[in-house]
mmCIF file with all atom_site columns, C-alpha atoms in Angstrom:
data_model
loop_
_atom_site.group_PDB
_atom_site.id
_atom_site.type_symbol
_atom_site.label_atom_id
_atom_site.label_alt_id
_atom_site.label_comp_id
_atom_site.label_asym_id
_atom_site.label_entity_id
_atom_site.label_seq_id
_atom_site.pdbx_PDB_ins_code
_atom_site.Cartn_x
_atom_site.Cartn_y
_atom_site.Cartn_z
_atom_site.occupancy
_atom_site.B_iso_or_equiv
_atom_site.pdbx_formal_charge
_atom_site.auth_seq_id
_atom_site.auth_comp_id
_atom_site.auth_asym_id
_atom_site.auth_atom_id
_atom_site.pdbx_PDB_model_num
ATOM 1   C CA . UNK A 1 1   ? -0.127 0.181  0.150   1.00 30.00 ? 954  UNK A CA 1
ATOM 2   C CA . UNK A 1 2   ? 0.748  3.283  -0.566  1.00 35.00 ? 955  UNK A CA 1
ATOM 3   C CA . UNK A 1 3   ? 1.552  6.424  2.103   1.00 34.00 ? 956  UNK A CA 1
ATOM 4   C CA . UNK A 1 4   ? -0.201 8.593  -0.347  1.00 35.00 ? 957  UNK A CA 1
ATOM 5   C CA . UNK A 1 5   ? -2.168 10.913 2.050   1.00 38.00 ? 958  UNK A CA 1
ATOM 6   C CA . UNK A 1 6   ? 1.121  13.145 2.995   1.00 38.00 ? 959  UNK A CA 1
ATOM 7   C CA . UNK A 1 7   ? 0.523  16.591 1.975   1.00 41.00 ? 960  UNK A CA 1
ATOM 8   C CA . UNK A 1 8   ? 2.600  17.119 -1.919  1.00 48.00 ? 961  UNK A CA 1
ATOM 9   C CA . UNK A 1 9   ? 5.828  18.373 -1.239  1.00 52.00 ? 962  UNK A CA 1
ATOM 10  C CA . UNK A 1 10  ? 6.658  21.934 -3.091  1.00 58.00 ? 963  UNK A CA 1
ATOM 11  C CA . UNK A 1 11  ? 9.183  20.385 -5.301  1.00 63.00 ? 964  UNK A CA 1
ATOM 12  C CA . UNK A 1 12  ? 13.233 21.974 -5.591  1.00 71.00 ? 965  UNK A CA 1
ATOM 13  C CA . UNK A 1 13  ? 12.769 24.940 -8.563  1.00 68.00 ? 966  UNK A CA 1
ATOM 14  C CA . UNK A 1 14  ? 15.781 24.796 -10.934 1.00 68.00 ? 967  UNK A CA 1
ATOM 15  C CA . UNK A 1 15  ? 15.946 27.150 -13.973 1.00 63.00 ? 968  UNK A CA 1
ATOM 16  C CA . UNK A 1 16  ? 16.038 25.698 -16.897 1.00 65.00 ? 969  UNK A CA 1
ATOM 17  C CA . UNK A 1 17  ? 16.824 27.921 -20.204 1.00 63.00 ? 970  UNK A CA 1
ATOM 18  C CA . UNK A 1 18  ? 14.871 25.624 -22.550 1.00 63.00 ? 971  UNK A CA 1
ATOM 19  C CA . UNK A 1 19  ? 11.454 25.556 -22.652 1.00 73.00 ? 972  UNK A CA 1
ATOM 20  C CA . UNK A 1 20  ? 8.808  27.413 -25.500 1.00 77.00 ? 973  UNK A CA 1
ATOM 21  C CA . UNK A 1 21  ? 6.383  30.235 -24.378 1.00 86.00 ? 974  UNK A CA 1
ATOM 22  C CA . UNK A 1 22  ? 3.301  30.280 -22.581 1.00 93.00 ? 975  UNK A CA 1
ATOM 23  C CA . UNK A 1 23  ? 1.010  27.458 -23.210 1.00 94.00 ? 976  UNK A CA 1
ATOM 24  C CA . UNK A 1 24  ? -1.967 28.400 -25.290 1.00 95.00 ? 977  UNK A CA 1
ATOM 25  C CA . UNK A 1 25  ? -3.842 25.209 -24.079 1.00 97.00 ? 978  UNK A CA 1
ATOM 26  C CA . UNK A 1 26  ? -5.300 22.960 -21.307 1.00 97.00 ? 979  UNK A CA 1
ATOM 27  C CA . UNK A 1 27  ? -2.997 21.024 -20.184 1.00 98.00 ? 980  UNK A CA 1
ATOM 28  C CA . UNK A 1 28  ? -4.519 18.074 -21.415 1.00 98.00 ? 981  UNK A CA 1
ATOM 29  C CA . UNK A 1 29  ? -1.380 14.520 -20.704 1.00 98.00 ? 982  UNK A CA 1
ATOM 30  C CA . UNK A 1 30  ? 1.134  14.327 -18.312 1.00 98.00 ? 983  UNK A CA 1
ATOM 31  C CA . UNK A 1 31  ? 3.811  11.928 -20.344 1.00 98.00 ? 984  UNK A CA 1
ATOM 32  C CA . UNK A 1 32  ? 5.881  10.031 -17.916 1.00 97.00 ? 985  UNK A CA 1
ATOM 33  C CA . UNK A 1 33  ? 8.886  9.077  -18.472 1.00 94.00 ? 986  UNK A CA 1
ATOM 34  C CA . UNK A 1 34  ? 12.046 7.586  -17.669 1.00 91.00 ? 987  UNK A CA 1
ATOM 35  C CA . UNK A 1 35  ? 15.809 9.478  -17.987 1.00 90.00 ? 988  UNK A CA 1
ATOM 36  C CA . UNK A 1 36  ? 17.274 6.207  -19.344 1.00 82.00 ? 989  UNK A CA 1
ATOM 37  C CA . UNK A 1 37  ? 17.002 4.996  -22.674 1.00 74.00 ? 990  UNK A CA 1
ATOM 38  C CA . UNK A 1 38  ? 18.200 3.323  -26.109 1.00 65.00 ? 991  UNK A CA 1
ATOM 39  C CA . UNK A 1 39  ? 21.467 4.846  -28.279 1.00 64.00 ? 992  UNK A CA 1
ATOM 40  C CA . UNK A 1 40  ? 23.300 3.211  -30.723 1.00 61.00 ? 993  UNK A CA 1
ATOM 41  C CA . UNK A 1 41  ? 25.992 3.719  -28.275 1.00 65.00 ? 994  UNK A CA 1
ATOM 42  C CA . UNK A 1 42  ? 25.592 0.651  -25.482 1.00 62.00 ? 995  UNK A CA 1
ATOM 43  C CA . UNK A 1 43  ? 27.863 2.102  -23.468 1.00 59.00 ? 996  UNK A CA 1
ATOM 44  C CA . UNK A 1 44  ? 25.495 5.053  -23.188 1.00 55.00 ? 997  UNK A CA 1
ATOM 45  C CA . UNK A 1 45  ? 22.242 2.889  -23.636 1.00 51.00 ? 998  UNK A CA 1
ATOM 46  C CA . UNK A 1 46  ? 20.097 2.735  -20.303 1.00 50.00 ? 999  UNK A CA 1
ATOM 47  C CA . UNK A 1 47  ? 21.786 4.733  -18.232 1.00 67.00 ? 1000 UNK A CA 1
ATOM 48  C CA . UNK A 1 48  ? 19.369 6.848  -16.164 1.00 74.00 ? 1001 UNK A CA 1
ATOM 49  C CA . UNK A 1 49  ? 22.435 8.706  -13.802 1.00 84.00 ? 1002 UNK A CA 1
ATOM 50  C CA . UNK A 1 50  ? 21.607 10.295 -10.308 1.00 89.00 ? 1003 UNK A CA 1
ATOM 51  C CA . UNK A 1 51  ? 19.239 13.642 -10.283 1.00 90.00 ? 1004 UNK A CA 1
ATOM 52  C CA . UNK A 1 52  ? 21.474 15.912 -10.315 1.00 88.00 ? 1005 UNK A CA 1
ATOM 53  C CA . UNK A 1 53  ? 23.351 14.906 -13.467 1.00 88.00 ? 1006 UNK A CA 1
ATOM 54  C CA . UNK A 1 54  ? 19.738 14.474 -14.476 1.00 88.00 ? 1007 UNK A CA 1
ATOM 55  C CA . UNK A 1 55  ? 19.127 18.162 -14.100 1.00 88.00 ? 1008 UNK A CA 1
ATOM 56  C CA . UNK A 1 56  ? 22.380 19.382 -15.001 1.00 87.00 ? 1009 UNK A CA 1
ATOM 57  C CA . UNK A 1 57  ? 22.305 17.357 -18.359 1.00 84.00 ? 1010 UNK A CA 1
ATOM 58  C CA . UNK A 1 58  ? 18.706 19.938 -18.545 1.00 84.00 ? 1011 UNK A CA 1
ATOM 59  C CA . UNK A 1 59  ? 19.825 22.994 -17.414 1.00 83.00 ? 1012 UNK A CA 1
ATOM 60  C CA . UNK A 1 60  ? 22.431 23.063 -20.510 1.00 82.00 ? 1013 UNK A CA 1
ATOM 61  C CA . UNK A 1 61  ? 21.162 20.831 -22.868 1.00 74.00 ? 1014 UNK A CA 1
ATOM 62  C CA . UNK A 1 62  ? 21.935 22.158 -26.671 1.00 71.00 ? 1015 UNK A CA 1
ATOM 63  C CA . UNK A 1 63  ? 19.062 20.099 -27.609 1.00 77.00 ? 1016 UNK A CA 1
ATOM 64  C CA . UNK A 1 64  ? 16.115 21.703 -26.837 1.00 82.00 ? 1017 UNK A CA 1
ATOM 65  C CA . UNK A 1 65  ? 14.873 18.971 -24.806 1.00 87.00 ? 1018 UNK A CA 1
ATOM 66  C CA . UNK A 1 66  ? 12.772 20.297 -21.041 1.00 91.00 ? 1019 UNK A CA 1
ATOM 67  C CA . UNK A 1 67  ? 11.190 18.228 -18.761 1.00 92.00 ? 1020 UNK A CA 1
ATOM 68  C CA . UNK A 1 68  ? 8.370  19.932 -15.982 1.00 94.00 ? 1021 UNK A CA 1
ATOM 69  C CA . UNK A 1 69  ? 9.280  17.835 -13.179 1.00 94.00 ? 1022 UNK A CA 1
ATOM 70  C CA . UNK A 1 70  ? 12.492 15.064 -12.068 1.00 94.00 ? 1023 UNK A CA 1
ATOM 71  C CA . UNK A 1 71  ? 11.680 12.441 -9.660  1.00 95.00 ? 1024 UNK A CA 1
ATOM 72  C CA . UNK A 1 72  ? 14.853 11.387 -7.755  1.00 94.00 ? 1025 UNK A CA 1
ATOM 73  C CA . UNK A 1 73  ? 15.149 7.203  -6.972  1.00 93.00 ? 1026 UNK A CA 1
ATOM 74  C CA . UNK A 1 74  ? 15.326 8.746  -3.165  1.00 92.00 ? 1027 UNK A CA 1
ATOM 75  C CA . UNK A 1 75  ? 11.917 10.483 -4.195  1.00 93.00 ? 1028 UNK A CA 1
ATOM 76  C CA . UNK A 1 76  ? 12.537 14.150 -4.446  1.00 91.00 ? 1029 UNK A CA 1
ATOM 77  C CA . UNK A 1 77  ? 10.678 16.256 -6.976  1.00 92.00 ? 1030 UNK A CA 1
ATOM 78  C CA . UNK A 1 78  ? 12.321 18.997 -8.505  1.00 91.00 ? 1031 UNK A CA 1
ATOM 79  C CA . UNK A 1 79  ? 10.338 21.849 -10.429 1.00 90.00 ? 1032 UNK A CA 1
ATOM 80  C CA . UNK A 1 80  ? 12.383 22.249 -14.329 1.00 89.00 ? 1033 UNK A CA 1
ATOM 81  C CA . UNK A 1 81  ? 9.703  24.386 -15.932 1.00 90.00 ? 1034 UNK A CA 1
ATOM 82  C CA . UNK A 1 82  ? 7.010  26.189 -14.705 1.00 90.00 ? 1035 UNK A CA 1
ATOM 83  C CA . UNK A 1 83  ? 2.854  24.375 -15.579 1.00 92.00 ? 1036 UNK A CA 1
ATOM 84  C CA . UNK A 1 84  ? 2.331  27.748 -17.374 1.00 93.00 ? 1037 UNK A CA 1
ATOM 85  C CA . UNK A 1 85  ? 5.003  27.141 -20.208 1.00 93.00 ? 1038 UNK A CA 1
ATOM 86  C CA . UNK A 1 86  ? 5.130  24.500 -22.892 1.00 94.00 ? 1039 UNK A CA 1
ATOM 87  C CA . UNK A 1 87  ? 8.931  22.255 -22.200 1.00 94.00 ? 1040 UNK A CA 1
ATOM 88  C CA . UNK A 1 88  ? 9.307  20.120 -24.843 1.00 92.00 ? 1041 UNK A CA 1
ATOM 89  C CA . UNK A 1 89  ? 9.524  16.396 -24.102 1.00 92.00 ? 1042 UNK A CA 1
ATOM 90  C CA . UNK A 1 90  ? 7.778  14.336 -26.471 1.00 91.00 ? 1043 UNK A CA 1
ATOM 91  C CA . UNK A 1 91  ? 7.531  15.351 -30.261 1.00 88.00 ? 1044 UNK A CA 1
ATOM 92  C CA . UNK A 1 92  ? 3.895  15.960 -31.132 1.00 92.00 ? 1045 UNK A CA 1
ATOM 93  C CA . UNK A 1 93  ? 2.141  16.558 -27.519 1.00 94.00 ? 1046 UNK A CA 1
ATOM 94  C CA . UNK A 1 94  ? 3.698  19.534 -25.492 1.00 94.00 ? 1047 UNK A CA 1
ATOM 95  C CA . UNK A 1 95  ? 1.646  22.078 -26.437 1.00 96.00 ? 1048 UNK A CA 1
ATOM 96  C CA . UNK A 1 96  ? -0.768 20.064 -24.224 1.00 97.00 ? 1049 UNK A CA 1
ATOM 97  C CA . UNK A 1 97  ? 0.984  17.765 -21.584 1.00 97.00 ? 1050 UNK A CA 1
ATOM 98  C CA . UNK A 1 98  ? 3.082  18.192 -18.620 1.00 97.00 ? 1051 UNK A CA 1
ATOM 99  C CA . UNK A 1 99  ? 5.930  15.847 -18.532 1.00 96.00 ? 1052 UNK A CA 1
ATOM 100 C CA . UNK A 1 100 ? 7.775  14.189 -15.752 1.00 97.00 ? 1053 UNK A CA 1
ATOM 101 C CA . UNK A 1 101 ? 11.054 13.016 -15.664 1.00 95.00 ? 1054 UNK A CA 1
ATOM 102 C CA . UNK A 1 102 ? 11.908 9.879  -13.121 1.00 95.00 ? 1055 UNK A CA 1
ATOM 103 C CA . UNK A 1 103 ? 15.549 8.960  -12.565 1.00 95.00 ? 1056 UNK A CA 1
ATOM 104 C CA . UNK A 1 104 ? 15.908 5.309  -14.273 1.00 92.00 ? 1057 UNK A CA 1
ATOM 105 C CA . UNK A 1 105 ? 17.341 3.300  -16.897 1.00 85.00 ? 1058 UNK A CA 1
ATOM 106 C CA . UNK A 1 106 ? 14.168 2.428  -18.391 1.00 80.00 ? 1059 UNK A CA 1
ATOM 107 C CA . UNK A 1 107 ? 15.361 -0.491 -19.527 1.00 76.00 ? 1060 UNK A CA 1
ATOM 108 C CA . UNK A 1 108 ? 13.321 -3.198 -17.677 1.00 77.00 ? 1061 UNK A CA 1
ATOM 109 C CA . UNK A 1 109 ? 15.576 -4.122 -14.828 1.00 81.00 ? 1062 UNK A CA 1
ATOM 110 C CA . UNK A 1 110 ? 16.139 -1.171 -13.359 1.00 87.00 ? 1063 UNK A CA 1
ATOM 111 C CA . UNK A 1 111 ? 13.412 -0.791 -10.881 1.00 91.00 ? 1064 UNK A CA 1
ATOM 112 C CA . UNK A 1 112 ? 11.201 2.149  -9.418  1.00 94.00 ? 1065 UNK A CA 1
ATOM 113 C CA . UNK A 1 113 ? 11.497 3.123  -5.875  1.00 95.00 ? 1066 UNK A CA 1
ATOM 114 C CA . UNK A 1 114 ? 9.063  2.880  -4.047  1.00 95.00 ? 1067 UNK A CA 1
ATOM 115 C CA . UNK A 1 115 ? 9.732  6.702  -2.415  1.00 95.00 ? 1068 UNK A CA 1
ATOM 116 C CA . UNK A 1 116 ? 9.936  7.777  -6.461  1.00 95.00 ? 1069 UNK A CA 1
ATOM 117 C CA . UNK A 1 117 ? 6.630  5.544  -7.036  1.00 96.00 ? 1070 UNK A CA 1
ATOM 118 C CA . UNK A 1 118 ? 4.701  7.807  -3.800  1.00 94.00 ? 1071 UNK A CA 1
ATOM 119 C CA . UNK A 1 119 ? 6.641  11.154 -5.041  1.00 95.00 ? 1072 UNK A CA 1
ATOM 120 C CA . UNK A 1 120 ? 4.751  10.375 -8.401  1.00 96.00 ? 1073 UNK A CA 1
ATOM 121 C CA . UNK A 1 121 ? 1.606  9.282  -6.855  1.00 96.00 ? 1074 UNK A CA 1
ATOM 122 C CA . UNK A 1 122 ? 1.456  12.298 -4.901  1.00 94.00 ? 1075 UNK A CA 1
ATOM 123 C CA . UNK A 1 123 ? 2.681  14.741 -7.725  1.00 95.00 ? 1076 UNK A CA 1
ATOM 124 C CA . UNK A 1 124 ? 0.085  12.657 -9.770  1.00 96.00 ? 1077 UNK A CA 1
ATOM 125 C CA . UNK A 1 125 ? -3.004 13.750 -7.618  1.00 95.00 ? 1078 UNK A CA 1
ATOM 126 C CA . UNK A 1 126 ? -2.715 16.718 -7.098  1.00 94.00 ? 1079 UNK A CA 1
ATOM 127 C CA . UNK A 1 127 ? -1.623 17.663 -10.836 1.00 96.00 ? 1080 UNK A CA 1
ATOM 128 C CA . UNK A 1 128 ? -5.012 15.801 -12.006 1.00 97.00 ? 1081 UNK A CA 1
ATOM 129 C CA . UNK A 1 129 ? -6.803 17.609 -9.515  1.00 95.00 ? 1082 UNK A CA 1
ATOM 130 C CA . UNK A 1 130 ? -5.454 20.838 -10.380 1.00 95.00 ? 1083 UNK A CA 1
ATOM 131 C CA . UNK A 1 131 ? -5.787 20.751 -14.642 1.00 97.00 ? 1084 UNK A CA 1
ATOM 132 C CA . UNK A 1 132 ? -9.441 18.204 -13.773 1.00 97.00 ? 1085 UNK A CA 1
ATOM 133 C CA . UNK A 1 133 ? -7.692 15.505 -15.730 1.00 97.00 ? 1086 UNK A CA 1
ATOM 134 C CA . UNK A 1 134 ? -8.834 11.389 -14.628 1.00 94.00 ? 1087 UNK A CA 1
ATOM 135 C CA . UNK A 1 135 ? -6.037 8.966  -14.635 1.00 92.00 ? 1088 UNK A CA 1
ATOM 136 C CA . UNK A 1 136 ? -7.227 8.298  -18.834 1.00 94.00 ? 1089 UNK A CA 1
ATOM 137 C CA . UNK A 1 137 ? -4.530 11.163 -19.268 1.00 96.00 ? 1090 UNK A CA 1
ATOM 138 C CA . UNK A 1 138 ? -1.353 9.417  -17.996 1.00 97.00 ? 1091 UNK A CA 1
ATOM 139 C CA . UNK A 1 139 ? 0.092  8.217  -21.077 1.00 96.00 ? 1092 UNK A CA 1
ATOM 140 C CA . UNK A 1 140 ? 4.128  6.497  -21.122 1.00 90.00 ? 1093 UNK A CA 1
ATOM 141 C CA . UNK A 1 141 ? 6.329  8.475  -23.574 1.00 83.00 ? 1094 UNK A CA 1
ATOM 142 C CA . UNK A 1 142 ? 6.902  5.253  -25.791 1.00 84.00 ? 1095 UNK A CA 1
ATOM 143 C CA . UNK A 1 143 ? 2.978  5.422  -26.441 1.00 87.00 ? 1096 UNK A CA 1
ATOM 144 C CA . UNK A 1 144 ? 3.612  8.906  -27.831 1.00 85.00 ? 1097 UNK A CA 1
ATOM 145 C CA . UNK A 1 145 ? 6.301  8.732  -29.310 1.00 78.00 ? 1098 UNK A CA 1
ATOM 146 C CA . UNK A 1 146 ? 6.628  5.844  -31.850 1.00 72.00 ? 1099 UNK A CA 1
ATOM 147 C CA . UNK A 1 147 ? 10.155 7.198  -34.013 1.00 71.00 ? 1100 UNK A CA 1
ATOM 148 C CA . UNK A 1 148 ? 12.834 4.738  -34.449 1.00 71.00 ? 1101 UNK A CA 1
ATOM 149 C CA . UNK A 1 149 ? 16.876 4.709  -35.046 1.00 71.00 ? 1102 UNK A CA 1
ATOM 150 C CA . UNK A 1 150 ? 18.698 2.574  -36.564 1.00 77.00 ? 1103 UNK A CA 1
ATOM 151 C CA . UNK A 1 151 ? 22.239 1.380  -34.892 1.00 77.00 ? 1104 UNK A CA 1
ATOM 152 C CA . UNK A 1 152 ? 24.236 -1.499 -37.373 1.00 79.00 ? 1105 UNK A CA 1
ATOM 153 C CA . UNK A 1 153 ? 21.728 -1.752 -39.845 1.00 82.00 ? 1106 UNK A CA 1
ATOM 154 C CA . UNK A 1 154 ? 18.768 -2.670 -36.758 1.00 79.00 ? 1107 UNK A CA 1
ATOM 155 C CA . UNK A 1 155 ? 15.987 -0.678 -36.351 1.00 75.00 ? 1108 UNK A CA 1
ATOM 156 C CA . UNK A 1 156 ? 15.377 -0.194 -33.020 1.00 69.00 ? 1109 UNK A CA 1
ATOM 157 C CA . UNK A 1 157 ? 12.541 2.049  -31.290 1.00 64.00 ? 1110 UNK A CA 1
ATOM 158 C CA . UNK A 1 158 ? 14.050 5.298  -30.030 1.00 65.00 ? 1111 UNK A CA 1
ATOM 159 C CA . UNK A 1 159 ? 11.308 5.870  -26.641 1.00 69.00 ? 1112 UNK A CA 1
ATOM 160 C CA . UNK A 1 160 ? 10.811 2.893  -24.890 1.00 71.00 ? 1113 UNK A CA 1
ATOM 161 C CA . UNK A 1 161 ? 10.205 4.940  -21.467 1.00 76.00 ? 1114 UNK A CA 1
ATOM 162 C CA . UNK A 1 162 ? 9.149  4.630  -19.118 1.00 89.00 ? 1115 UNK A CA 1
ATOM 163 C CA . UNK A 1 163 ? 9.698  0.840  -19.287 1.00 83.00 ? 1116 UNK A CA 1
ATOM 164 C CA . UNK A 1 164 ? 8.410  -2.532 -19.237 1.00 82.00 ? 1117 UNK A CA 1
ATOM 165 C CA . UNK A 1 165 ? 8.261  -2.372 -14.989 1.00 87.00 ? 1118 UNK A CA 1
ATOM 166 C CA . UNK A 1 166 ? 6.415  0.793  -15.364 1.00 92.00 ? 1119 UNK A CA 1
ATOM 167 C CA . UNK A 1 167 ? 3.946  -0.079 -12.308 1.00 95.00 ? 1120 UNK A CA 1
ATOM 168 C CA . UNK A 1 168 ? 0.961  1.392  -14.237 1.00 94.00 ? 1121 UNK A CA 1
ATOM 169 C CA . UNK A 1 169 ? -1.397 -0.852 -12.560 1.00 94.00 ? 1122 UNK A CA 1
ATOM 170 C CA . UNK A 1 170 ? -0.384 -0.402 -8.790  1.00 96.00 ? 1123 UNK A CA 1
ATOM 171 C CA . UNK A 1 171 ? -0.231 3.965  -9.414  1.00 96.00 ? 1124 UNK A CA 1
ATOM 172 C CA . UNK A 1 172 ? -3.623 3.908  -11.220 1.00 94.00 ? 1125 UNK A CA 1
ATOM 173 C CA . UNK A 1 173 ? -5.185 1.801  -8.417  1.00 95.00 ? 1126 UNK A CA 1
ATOM 174 C CA . UNK A 1 174 ? -3.264 4.644  -6.294  1.00 95.00 ? 1127 UNK A CA 1
ATOM 175 C CA . UNK A 1 175 ? -4.392 7.297  -7.696  1.00 94.00 ? 1128 UNK A CA 1
ATOM 176 C CA . UNK A 1 176 ? -8.190 6.051  -7.222  1.00 90.00 ? 1129 UNK A CA 1
ATOM 177 C CA . UNK A 1 177 ? -8.109 5.673  -3.507  1.00 82.00 ? 1130 UNK A CA 1
#
């Protein structure tokens, strides 16, 4: 059972230089990501990193990517882009979504931690209530981005996060409590 009756702690706020204009349409989706993922270089594939490393990556990235929230392995929540602004986190769905990154390899072997799941549920409860959404608004990055990359002649799905072992049923059940 998740101990989600606690009030949502104020997330730590970090500035990120890359984000879009003020949001012009209501939030309709909340997209769950994992920080790791496939790469043609096997030494870099599925490495989720640390919270501070990921925060630093978003602060200095040059690829025009950004995210609203990051949740570390011990449950820390960092807000990178205000919800009133568009973040660049999923192709074709940025204008009407909020993005949440979970520090995780996203490979199906790296477990999501209890504190991370509890923090995610608390954040989702808050977001769903404030944006008047239900559980159907939750999406995985994988279901919204079907792009591929070619590695040594093989075609791989570019985005597989948050990964096969993400506890969707558990999250949805906790949100109904």
